[in-house]
Amino acid sequence: MPTRPTWSGSIQISLVSISVNIFPATNPGRQVEFHQIDRKTHKRVHHQNVDESGEVEKADIVKGFEYAKDKYIEIDPDELKALRIPTATTMQIKQFVKADEISSALYDRPYFVTPKDEVQAKALSIMRKALAQTDTSGIGEIAFSGREHLVAIGAPLDPKQKGMMLYMLRYEDELRDPKSSLSGVKEASVDADELALAKQLIAKSTSRFDLSAYQNDYEAAVKNLVDAKRKGKPLPEPEPAPAKTKVFNIMDALRSSLAESKPKKVVSKKSERRKKVAA
């Protein structure tokens, strides 16, 4: 767990106030980083802060809000720091909602909620159990990282997990209207026999979700490419793309899929790599 919390403050529920710390529940997604290199000199390309008159010193740079074309109101960093809004230190629970009312499209990032001391732990445990047994989440707002965030707080799905969970939510104006992408989609009629076969295929291939079975292979592939080029070895052969089959008859395709599908346990890629090393 990080030594410094992302946010520290109080959760305010009516007259009840609980002092908490909030920590990120995820690590930043691993991303392969590249530098920009001059192809001719093989030297790294560096970027400078410049305007029309030339290079600008870092100390002379302030934020600017463009209120008209090429017209700005300058805001000094200290002026932003001086802003004080209640949600910077207090999360007021505005309402409670049933957990299933929160659309999955609203969820952004998860955070762990921990009490600041034993007294706060008692109050947090009471709210945790109450939210779990009523299957509800508290909705409020908190401010950090230069903006205000809509959040939902609730009990962890795993009853063995301590503390509570807080989820960053998207505001309404951050969601796109489905019609912008789906207006041209036509609803096709579904035959009862087709639906029955599809449900059989799903049932036959259903197994317990194992998150460890899924890994991001892109970084490993890039590292293999870099290693091969550095050592002057042949470049890795690209994996063949899966063969695409044209579906002329959905019933035939479903029947063929049922015939081929066998219930199998999803093996994590870590386990597969261990087996290869052992061999």
PDB file of C-alpha atoms in Angstrom:
ATOM      1  CA  MET A   1       0.000   0.000   0.000  1.00  0.00           C
ATOM      2  CA  PRO A   2       1.364   3.471  -0.813  1.00  0.00           C
ATOM      3  CA  THR A   3       2.842   5.371   2.122  1.00  0.00           C
ATOM      4  CA  ARG A   4       0.849   8.475   1.220  1.00  0.00           C
ATOM      5  CA  PRO A   5      -2.910   8.344   0.655  1.00  0.00           C
ATOM      6  CA  THR A   6      -4.486   9.822  -2.452  1.00  0.00           C
ATOM      7  CA  TRP A   7      -7.031  11.637  -0.273  1.00  0.00           C
ATOM      8  CA  SER A   8      -7.487  12.141   3.459  1.00  0.00           C
ATOM      9  CA  GLY A   9     -10.597  13.540   5.045  1.00  0.00           C
ATOM     10  CA  SER A  10     -13.975  12.692   6.500  1.00  0.00           C
ATOM     11  CA  ILE A  11     -16.975  10.811   5.179  1.00  0.00           C
ATOM     12  CA  GLN A  12     -20.029  12.727   6.349  1.00  0.00           C
ATOM     13  CA  ILE A  13     -23.281  10.742   6.664  1.00  0.00           C
ATOM     14  CA  SER A  14     -25.927  12.988   8.177  1.00  0.00           C
ATOM     15  CA  LEU A  15     -24.436  13.767  11.641  1.00  0.00           C
ATOM     16  CA  VAL A  16     -21.965  10.853  11.476  1.00  0.00           C
ATOM     17  CA  SER A  17     -18.378  11.759  10.536  1.00  0.00           C
ATOM     18  CA  ILE A  18     -15.741   9.092   9.838  1.00  0.00           C
ATOM     19  CA  SER A  19     -12.089  10.071   9.277  1.00  0.00           C
ATOM     20  CA  VAL A  20     -10.518   7.969   6.528  1.00  0.00           C
ATOM     21  CA  ASN A  21      -7.626   7.629   4.115  1.00  0.00           C
ATOM     22  CA  ILE A  22      -8.123   6.600   0.494  1.00  0.00           C
ATOM     23  CA  PHE A  23      -5.470   4.647  -1.418  1.00  0.00           C
ATOM     24  CA  PRO A  24      -5.388   3.534  -5.086  1.00  0.00           C
ATOM     25  CA  ALA A  25      -6.555  -0.066  -5.524  1.00  0.00           C
ATOM     26  CA  THR A  26      -4.798  -0.469  -8.879  1.00  0.00           C
ATOM     27  CA  ASN A  27      -1.338  -0.057 -10.378  1.00  0.00           C
ATOM     28  CA  PRO A  28      -0.896   2.054 -13.504  1.00  0.00           C
ATOM     29  CA  GLY A  29      -1.245  -0.092 -16.608  1.00  0.00           C
ATOM     30  CA  ARG A  30       2.145  -1.308 -17.789  1.00  0.00           C
ATOM     31  CA  GLN A  31       3.135   0.466 -20.965  1.00  0.00           C
ATOM     32  CA  VAL A  32       6.189   0.019 -23.145  1.00  0.00           C
ATOM     33  CA  GLU A  33       7.998   3.361 -23.215  1.00  0.00           C
ATOM     34  CA  PHE A  34       9.970   4.612 -26.186  1.00  0.00           C
ATOM     35  CA  HIS A  35      12.132   7.709 -26.598  1.00  0.00           C
ATOM     36  CA  GLN A  36      12.187   9.735 -29.787  1.00  0.00           C
ATOM     37  CA  ILE A  37      15.489   9.220 -31.626  1.00  0.00           C
ATOM     38  CA  ASP A  38      17.004  11.128 -34.545  1.00  0.00           C
ATOM     39  CA  ARG A  39      17.311   8.517 -37.289  1.00  0.00           C
ATOM     40  CA  LYS A  40      20.455  10.209 -38.678  1.00  0.00           C
ATOM     41  CA  THR A  41      22.419  10.922 -35.482  1.00  0.00           C
ATOM     42  CA  HIS A  42      20.874   8.167 -33.303  1.00  0.00           C
ATOM     43  CA  LYS A  43      20.660  10.746 -30.508  1.00  0.00           C
ATOM     44  CA  ARG A  44      17.653  11.316 -28.302  1.00  0.00           C
ATOM     45  CA  VAL A  45      15.332  14.156 -29.302  1.00  0.00           C
ATOM     46  CA  HIS A  46      14.592  16.625 -26.490  1.00  0.00           C
ATOM     47  CA  HIS A  47      11.690  19.059 -26.321  1.00  0.00           C
ATOM     48  CA  GLN A  48      11.811  22.650 -25.131  1.00  0.00           C
ATOM     49  CA  ASN A  49       9.205  25.103 -23.880  1.00  0.00           C
ATOM     50  CA  VAL A  50       9.032  27.803 -26.531  1.00  0.00           C
ATOM     51  CA  ASP A  51       6.774  30.607 -27.692  1.00  0.00           C
ATOM     52  CA  GLU A  52       7.034  32.958 -30.690  1.00  0.00           C
ATOM     53  CA  SER A  53       9.980  34.805 -29.128  1.00  0.00           C
ATOM     54  CA  GLY A  54      12.003  31.712 -28.280  1.00  0.00           C
ATOM     55  CA  GLU A  55      12.665  29.460 -25.267  1.00  0.00           C
ATOM     56  CA  VAL A  56      10.646  30.097 -22.069  1.00  0.00           C
ATOM     57  CA  GLU A  57      12.047  29.466 -18.596  1.00  0.00           C
ATOM     58  CA  LYS A  58      10.031  27.028 -16.467  1.00  0.00           C
ATOM     59  CA  ALA A  59       9.613  29.638 -13.710  1.00  0.00           C
ATOM     60  CA  ASP A  60       7.890  31.959 -16.190  1.00  0.00           C
ATOM     61  CA  ILE A  61       5.226  29.461 -17.215  1.00  0.00           C
ATOM     62  CA  VAL A  62       1.733  29.833 -15.752  1.00  0.00           C
ATOM     63  CA  LYS A  63      -1.594  28.275 -16.645  1.00  0.00           C
ATOM     64  CA  GLY A  64      -3.859  30.154 -19.022  1.00  0.00           C
ATOM     65  CA  PHE A  65      -7.595  29.853 -19.610  1.00  0.00           C
ATOM     66  CA  GLU A  66      -8.576  30.762 -23.175  1.00  0.00           C
ATOM     67  CA  TYR A  67     -11.803  32.784 -22.902  1.00  0.00           C
ATOM     68  CA  ALA A  68     -11.665  33.972 -26.545  1.00  0.00           C
ATOM     69  CA  LYS A  69      -9.519  33.208 -29.587  1.00  0.00           C
ATOM     70  CA  ASP A  70      -5.872  33.780 -28.506  1.00  0.00           C
ATOM     71  CA  LYS A  71      -7.003  35.656 -25.378  1.00  0.00           C
ATOM     72  CA  TYR A  72      -6.089  34.166 -22.006  1.00  0.00           C
ATOM     73  CA  ILE A  73      -6.637  34.750 -18.316  1.00  0.00           C
ATOM     74  CA  GLU A  74      -3.409  33.790 -16.555  1.00  0.00           C
ATOM     75  CA  ILE A  75      -3.686  31.676 -13.416  1.00  0.00           C
ATOM     76  CA  ASP A  76      -0.681  31.248 -11.139  1.00  0.00           C
ATOM     77  CA  PRO A  77      -0.167  27.801  -9.522  1.00  0.00           C
ATOM     78  CA  ASP A  78      -0.321  29.407  -6.060  1.00  0.00           C
ATOM     79  CA  GLU A  79      -3.755  30.821  -6.888  1.00  0.00           C
ATOM     80  CA  LEU A  80      -5.013  27.314  -7.639  1.00  0.00           C
ATOM     81  CA  LYS A  81      -3.499  25.988  -4.409  1.00  0.00           C
ATOM     82  CA  ALA A  82      -5.292  28.734  -2.483  1.00  0.00           C
ATOM     83  CA  LEU A  83      -8.687  27.511  -3.669  1.00  0.00           C
ATOM     84  CA  ARG A  84     -10.621  25.823  -0.884  1.00  0.00           C
ATOM     85  CA  ILE A  85     -13.681  23.719  -1.573  1.00  0.00           C
ATOM     86  CA  PRO A  86     -15.438  21.500   0.998  1.00  0.00           C
ATOM     87  CA  THR A  87     -14.916  18.261  -0.960  1.00  0.00           C
ATOM     88  CA  ALA A  88     -11.141  18.644  -0.653  1.00  0.00           C
ATOM     89  CA  THR A  89     -11.453  17.417   2.945  1.00  0.00           C
ATOM     90  CA  THR A  90     -15.028  16.144   3.374  1.00  0.00           C
ATOM     91  CA  MET A  91     -17.073  13.712   1.331  1.00  0.00           C
ATOM     92  CA  GLN A  92     -20.729  14.399   2.011  1.00  0.00           C
ATOM     93  CA  ILE A  93     -22.874  11.350   1.232  1.00  0.00           C
ATOM     94  CA  LYS A  94     -25.697  12.910  -0.794  1.00  0.00           C
ATOM     95  CA  GLN A  95     -27.768   9.750  -1.126  1.00  0.00           C
ATOM     96  CA  PHE A  96     -27.755   5.943  -0.959  1.00  0.00           C
ATOM     97  CA  VAL A  97     -28.646   3.859  -4.002  1.00  0.00           C
ATOM     98  CA  LYS A  98     -29.028   0.181  -4.737  1.00  0.00           C
ATOM     99  CA  ALA A  99     -25.714  -1.098  -6.063  1.00  0.00           C
ATOM    100  CA  ASP A 100     -27.281  -2.537  -9.226  1.00  0.00           C
ATOM    101  CA  GLU A 101     -28.606   0.933 -10.153  1.00  0.00           C
ATOM    102  CA  ILE A 102     -25.069   2.126 -10.911  1.00  0.00           C
ATOM    103  CA  SER A 103     -24.376   1.343 -14.560  1.00  0.00           C
ATOM    104  CA  SER A 104     -21.076  -0.419 -15.270  1.00  0.00           C
ATOM    105  CA  ALA A 105     -20.346   2.354 -17.799  1.00  0.00           C
ATOM    106  CA  LEU A 106     -20.038   4.804 -14.891  1.00  0.00           C
ATOM    107  CA  TYR A 107     -17.216   2.996 -13.075  1.00  0.00           C
ATOM    108  CA  ASP A 108     -13.730   4.385 -13.583  1.00  0.00           C
ATOM    109  CA  ARG A 109     -11.123   3.564 -10.906  1.00  0.00           C
ATOM    110  CA  PRO A 110     -11.271   1.684  -7.567  1.00  0.00           C
ATOM    111  CA  TYR A 111      -9.757   2.827  -4.261  1.00  0.00           C
ATOM    112  CA  PHE A 112      -9.289   1.282  -0.812  1.00  0.00           C
ATOM    113  CA  VAL A 113     -10.851   3.134   2.128  1.00  0.00           C
ATOM    114  CA  THR A 114      -9.143   2.734   5.503  1.00  0.00           C
ATOM    115  CA  PRO A 115      -9.956   4.239   8.918  1.00  0.00           C
ATOM    116  CA  LYS A 116      -7.490   6.671  10.454  1.00  0.00           C
ATOM    117  CA  ASP A 117      -7.609   5.051  13.921  1.00  0.00           C
ATOM    118  CA  GLU A 118      -9.417   2.441  16.016  1.00  0.00           C
ATOM    119  CA  VAL A 119     -12.306   4.763  16.866  1.00  0.00           C
ATOM    120  CA  GLN A 120     -12.898   5.425  13.174  1.00  0.00           C
ATOM    121  CA  ALA A 121     -12.536   1.687  12.460  1.00  0.00           C
ATOM    122  CA  LYS A 122     -15.581   0.954  14.614  1.00  0.00           C
ATOM    123  CA  ALA A 123     -17.720   3.512  12.766  1.00  0.00           C
ATOM    124  CA  LEU A 124     -16.449   2.305   9.377  1.00  0.00           C
ATOM    125  CA  SER A 125     -17.252  -1.321  10.261  1.00  0.00           C
ATOM    126  CA  ILE A 126     -20.823  -0.409  11.166  1.00  0.00           C
ATOM    127  CA  MET A 127     -21.349   1.390   7.847  1.00  0.00           C
ATOM    128  CA  ARG A 128     -19.624  -1.422   5.957  1.00  0.00           C
ATOM    129  CA  LYS A 129     -21.979  -4.067   7.358  1.00  0.00           C
ATOM    130  CA  ALA A 130     -25.036  -1.869   6.898  1.00  0.00           C
ATOM    131  CA  LEU A 131     -24.174  -1.196   3.240  1.00  0.00           C
ATOM    132  CA  ALA A 132     -23.392  -4.870   2.620  1.00  0.00           C
ATOM    133  CA  GLN A 133     -26.638  -6.126   4.137  1.00  0.00           C
ATOM    134  CA  THR A 134     -28.754  -3.536   2.306  1.00  0.00           C
ATOM    135  CA  ASP A 135     -26.778  -3.959  -0.958  1.00  0.00           C
ATOM    136  CA  THR A 136     -26.423  -0.206  -1.278  1.00  0.00           C
ATOM    137  CA  SER A 137     -23.697   2.327  -2.074  1.00  0.00           C
ATOM    138  CA  GLY A 138     -23.233   5.870  -0.835  1.00  0.00           C
ATOM    139  CA  ILE A 139     -22.864   8.579  -3.485  1.00  0.00           C
ATOM    140  CA  GLY A 140     -20.786  11.718  -2.896  1.00  0.00           C
ATOM    141  CA  GLU A 141     -17.990  13.884  -4.287  1.00  0.00           C
ATOM    142  CA  ILE A 142     -14.352  14.434  -3.344  1.00  0.00           C
ATOM    143  CA  ALA A 143     -11.700  16.738  -4.779  1.00  0.00           C
ATOM    144  CA  PHE A 144      -8.078  15.846  -5.521  1.00  0.00           C
ATOM    145  CA  SER A 145      -5.594  15.944  -8.430  1.00  0.00           C
ATOM    146  CA  GLY A 146      -6.943  19.264  -9.633  1.00  0.00           C
ATOM    147  CA  ARG A 147     -10.592  18.329 -10.038  1.00  0.00           C
ATOM    148  CA  GLU A 148     -13.719  17.154  -8.274  1.00  0.00           C
ATOM    149  CA  HIS A 149     -14.786  13.522  -8.630  1.00  0.00           C
ATOM    150  CA  LEU A 150     -18.121  11.766  -8.335  1.00  0.00           C
ATOM    151  CA  VAL A 151     -17.680   8.631  -6.222  1.00  0.00           C
ATOM    152  CA  ALA A 152     -19.555   5.638  -4.825  1.00  0.00           C
ATOM    153  CA  ILE A 153     -18.540   3.982  -1.552  1.00  0.00           C
ATOM    154  CA  GLY A 154     -19.602   0.522  -0.487  1.00  0.00           C
ATOM    155  CA  ALA A 155     -18.639  -2.779   1.096  1.00  0.00           C
ATOM    156  CA  PRO A 156     -16.033  -4.953  -0.698  1.00  0.00           C
ATOM    157  CA  LEU A 157     -17.391  -7.859  -2.728  1.00  0.00           C
ATOM    158  CA  ASP A 158     -15.028 -10.126  -0.783  1.00  0.00           C
ATOM    159  CA  PRO A 159     -16.350 -10.260   2.806  1.00  0.00           C
ATOM    160  CA  LYS A 160     -12.845 -11.201   4.025  1.00  0.00           C
ATOM    161  CA  GLN A 161     -11.382  -7.956   2.715  1.00  0.00           C
ATOM    162  CA  LYS A 162     -10.982  -5.251   5.336  1.00  0.00           C
ATOM    163  CA  GLY A 163     -11.972  -1.604   4.997  1.00  0.00           C
ATOM    164  CA  MET A 164     -14.312  -0.399   2.292  1.00  0.00           C
ATOM    165  CA  MET A 165     -14.179   0.275  -1.431  1.00  0.00           C
ATOM    166  CA  LEU A 166     -14.577   3.602  -3.167  1.00  0.00           C
ATOM    167  CA  TYR A 167     -15.158   3.794  -6.913  1.00  0.00           C
ATOM    168  CA  MET A 168     -14.530   6.829  -9.061  1.00  0.00           C
ATOM    169  CA  LEU A 169     -17.585   7.431 -11.233  1.00  0.00           C
ATOM    170  CA  ARG A 170     -18.013   9.335 -14.467  1.00  0.00           C
ATOM    171  CA  TYR A 171     -20.274  12.363 -14.563  1.00  0.00           C
ATOM    172  CA  GLU A 172     -23.235  12.336 -16.930  1.00  0.00           C
ATOM    173  CA  ASP A 173     -21.571  14.677 -19.429  1.00  0.00           C
ATOM    174  CA  GLU A 174     -18.639  12.238 -19.728  1.00  0.00           C
ATOM    175  CA  LEU A 175     -20.892   9.533 -21.181  1.00  0.00           C
ATOM    176  CA  ARG A 176     -21.587   9.478 -24.888  1.00  0.00           C
ATOM    177  CA  ASP A 177     -25.114   9.077 -26.156  1.00  0.00           C
ATOM    178  CA  PRO A 178     -25.449   5.426 -27.344  1.00  0.00           C
ATOM    179  CA  LYS A 179     -27.383   6.677 -30.369  1.00  0.00           C
ATOM    180  CA  SER A 180     -24.214   8.309 -31.716  1.00  0.00           C
ATOM    181  CA  SER A 181     -22.784   4.849 -32.420  1.00  0.00           C
ATOM    182  CA  LEU A 182     -25.752   2.485 -32.269  1.00  0.00           C
ATOM    183  CA  SER A 183     -28.476   4.343 -34.155  1.00  0.00           C
ATOM    184  CA  GLY A 184     -27.841   2.294 -37.303  1.00  0.00           C
ATOM    185  CA  VAL A 185     -28.010  -1.081 -35.539  1.00  0.00           C
ATOM    186  CA  LYS A 186     -31.114  -3.036 -36.443  1.00  0.00           C
ATOM    187  CA  GLU A 187     -32.655  -5.460 -33.954  1.00  0.00           C
ATOM    188  CA  ALA A 188     -32.850  -8.874 -35.609  1.00  0.00           C
ATOM    189  CA  SER A 189     -35.479 -11.427 -34.752  1.00  0.00           C
ATOM    190  CA  VAL A 190     -34.211 -14.421 -32.783  1.00  0.00           C
ATOM    191  CA  ASP A 191     -35.556 -17.933 -33.300  1.00  0.00           C
ATOM    192  CA  ALA A 192     -36.180 -20.003 -30.158  1.00  0.00           C
ATOM    193  CA  ASP A 193     -34.024 -22.893 -31.459  1.00  0.00           C
ATOM    194  CA  GLU A 194     -31.138 -20.538 -32.262  1.00  0.00           C
ATOM    195  CA  LEU A 195     -31.344 -19.017 -28.805  1.00  0.00           C
ATOM    196  CA  ALA A 196     -31.405 -22.464 -27.161  1.00  0.00           C
ATOM    197  CA  LEU A 197     -28.234 -23.528 -29.029  1.00  0.00           C
ATOM    198  CA  ALA A 198     -26.466 -20.277 -28.105  1.00  0.00           C
ATOM    199  CA  LYS A 199     -27.342 -20.796 -24.433  1.00  0.00           C
ATOM    200  CA  GLN A 200     -26.053 -24.388 -24.608  1.00  0.00           C
ATOM    201  CA  LEU A 201     -22.752 -23.135 -26.057  1.00  0.00           C
ATOM    202  CA  ILE A 202     -22.415 -20.584 -23.251  1.00  0.00           C
ATOM    203  CA  ALA A 203     -23.277 -23.133 -20.556  1.00  0.00           C
ATOM    204  CA  LYS A 204     -20.783 -25.647 -21.945  1.00  0.00           C
ATOM    205  CA  SER A 205     -17.961 -23.084 -21.965  1.00  0.00           C
ATOM    206  CA  THR A 206     -18.719 -21.438 -18.634  1.00  0.00           C
ATOM    207  CA  SER A 207     -16.091 -21.731 -15.887  1.00  0.00           C
ATOM    208  CA  ARG A 208     -14.985 -19.822 -12.808  1.00  0.00           C
ATOM    209  CA  PHE A 209     -13.274 -16.535 -13.663  1.00  0.00           C
ATOM    210  CA  ASP A 210      -9.520 -16.641 -13.007  1.00  0.00           C
ATOM    211  CA  LEU A 211      -7.974 -13.198 -13.405  1.00  0.00           C
ATOM    212  CA  SER A 212      -4.419 -14.583 -13.230  1.00  0.00           C
ATOM    213  CA  ALA A 213      -5.016 -16.467 -16.474  1.00  0.00           C
ATOM    214  CA  TYR A 214      -4.997 -13.210 -18.417  1.00  0.00           C
ATOM    215  CA  GLN A 215      -1.803 -11.224 -18.985  1.00  0.00           C
ATOM    216  CA  ASN A 216      -0.826  -8.347 -21.257  1.00  0.00           C
ATOM    217  CA  ASP A 217       1.607  -9.948 -23.726  1.00  0.00           C
ATOM    218  CA  TYR A 218       2.476  -6.792 -25.676  1.00  0.00           C
ATOM    219  CA  GLU A 219       5.255  -5.668 -23.323  1.00  0.00           C
ATOM    220  CA  ALA A 220       6.919  -9.107 -23.381  1.00  0.00           C
ATOM    221  CA  ALA A 221       6.721  -9.189 -27.189  1.00  0.00           C
ATOM    222  CA  VAL A 222       8.368  -5.753 -27.473  1.00  0.00           C
ATOM    223  CA  LYS A 223      11.127  -6.769 -25.022  1.00  0.00           C
ATOM    224  CA  ASN A 224      11.795  -9.895 -27.102  1.00  0.00           C
ATOM    225  CA  LEU A 225      12.018  -7.713 -30.206  1.00  0.00           C
ATOM    226  CA  VAL A 226      14.438  -5.287 -28.503  1.00  0.00           C
ATOM    227  CA  ASP A 227      16.553  -8.167 -27.146  1.00  0.00           C
ATOM    228  CA  ALA A 228      16.773  -9.801 -30.567  1.00  0.00           C
ATOM    229  CA  LYS A 229      17.851  -6.548 -32.254  1.00  0.00           C
ATOM    230  CA  ARG A 230      20.394  -5.786 -29.515  1.00  0.00           C
ATOM    231  CA  LYS A 231      22.012  -9.226 -29.793  1.00  0.00           C
ATOM    232  CA  GLY A 232      21.787  -9.362 -33.574  1.00  0.00           C
ATOM    233  CA  LYS A 233      19.492 -12.383 -33.519  1.00  0.00           C
ATOM    234  CA  PRO A 234      16.718 -13.081 -36.030  1.00  0.00           C
ATOM    235  CA  LEU A 235      13.590 -11.098 -35.265  1.00  0.00           C
ATOM    236  CA  PRO A 236      10.760 -13.088 -33.631  1.00  0.00           C
ATOM    237  CA  GLU A 237       8.332 -14.576 -36.106  1.00  0.00           C
ATOM    238  CA  PRO A 238       4.858 -13.050 -35.873  1.00  0.00           C
ATOM    239  CA  GLU A 239       2.229 -15.420 -34.574  1.00  0.00           C
ATOM    240  CA  PRO A 240      -0.191 -16.517 -37.276  1.00  0.00           C
ATOM    241  CA  ALA A 241      -3.528 -14.783 -37.146  1.00  0.00           C
ATOM    242  CA  PRO A 242      -6.435 -17.065 -36.261  1.00  0.00           C
ATOM    243  CA  ALA A 243      -8.246 -18.354 -39.295  1.00  0.00           C
ATOM    244  CA  LYS A 244     -11.483 -16.552 -40.018  1.00  0.00           C
ATOM    245  CA  THR A 245     -14.473 -18.575 -41.018  1.00  0.00           C
ATOM    246  CA  LYS A 246     -17.452 -17.224 -42.883  1.00  0.00           C
ATOM    247  CA  VAL A 247     -20.752 -17.961 -41.183  1.00  0.00           C
ATOM    248  CA  PHE A 248     -23.415 -18.726 -43.745  1.00  0.00           C
ATOM    249  CA  ASN A 249     -25.856 -20.380 -41.371  1.00  0.00           C
ATOM    250  CA  ILE A 250     -25.928 -19.444 -37.684  1.00  0.00           C
ATOM    251  CA  MET A 251     -27.550 -22.750 -36.692  1.00  0.00           C
ATOM    252  CA  ASP A 252     -24.811 -24.772 -38.406  1.00  0.00           C
ATOM    253  CA  ALA A 253     -22.145 -22.583 -36.796  1.00  0.00           C
ATOM    254  CA  LEU A 254     -23.670 -23.036 -33.331  1.00  0.00           C
ATOM    255  CA  ARG A 255     -23.942 -26.802 -33.772  1.00  0.00           C
ATOM    256  CA  SER A 256     -20.312 -27.000 -34.944  1.00  0.00           C
ATOM    257  CA  SER A 257     -19.186 -24.885 -32.007  1.00  0.00           C
ATOM    258  CA  LEU A 258     -21.035 -27.140 -29.575  1.00  0.00           C
ATOM    259  CA  ALA A 259     -19.435 -30.197 -31.102  1.00  0.00           C
ATOM    260  CA  GLU A 260     -15.954 -28.709 -30.782  1.00  0.00           C
ATOM    261  CA  SER A 261     -16.253 -26.992 -27.402  1.00  0.00           C
ATOM    262  CA  LYS A 262     -15.185 -28.932 -24.361  1.00  0.00           C
ATOM    263  CA  PRO A 263     -15.280 -27.694 -20.774  1.00  0.00           C
ATOM    264  CA  LYS A 264     -11.709 -26.767 -19.909  1.00  0.00           C
ATOM    265  CA  LYS A 265      -9.956 -25.039 -17.077  1.00  0.00           C
ATOM    266  CA  VAL A 266      -8.347 -21.759 -18.040  1.00  0.00           C
ATOM    267  CA  VAL A 267      -4.642 -22.084 -17.215  1.00  0.00           C
ATOM    268  CA  SER A 268      -2.768 -18.934 -16.269  1.00  0.00           C
ATOM    269  CA  LYS A 269       0.041 -17.843 -18.570  1.00  0.00           C
ATOM    270  CA  LYS A 270       2.409 -17.839 -15.603  1.00  0.00           C
ATOM    271  CA  SER A 271       1.755 -21.571 -15.118  1.00  0.00           C
ATOM    272  CA  GLU A 272       2.315 -22.220 -18.815  1.00  0.00           C
ATOM    273  CA  ARG A 273       5.663 -20.396 -18.690  1.00  0.00           C
ATOM    274  CA  ARG A 274       6.729 -22.412 -15.627  1.00  0.00           C
ATOM    275  CA  LYS A 275       5.954 -25.662 -17.476  1.00  0.00           C
ATOM    276  CA  LYS A 276       8.035 -24.527 -20.480  1.00  0.00           C
ATOM    277  CA  VAL A 277      10.980 -23.628 -18.232  1.00  0.00           C
ATOM    278  CA  ALA A 278      10.737 -26.992 -16.427  1.00  0.00           C
ATOM    279  CA  ALA A 279      10.699 -28.819 -19.759  1.00  0.00           C
TER     280      ALA A 279
END
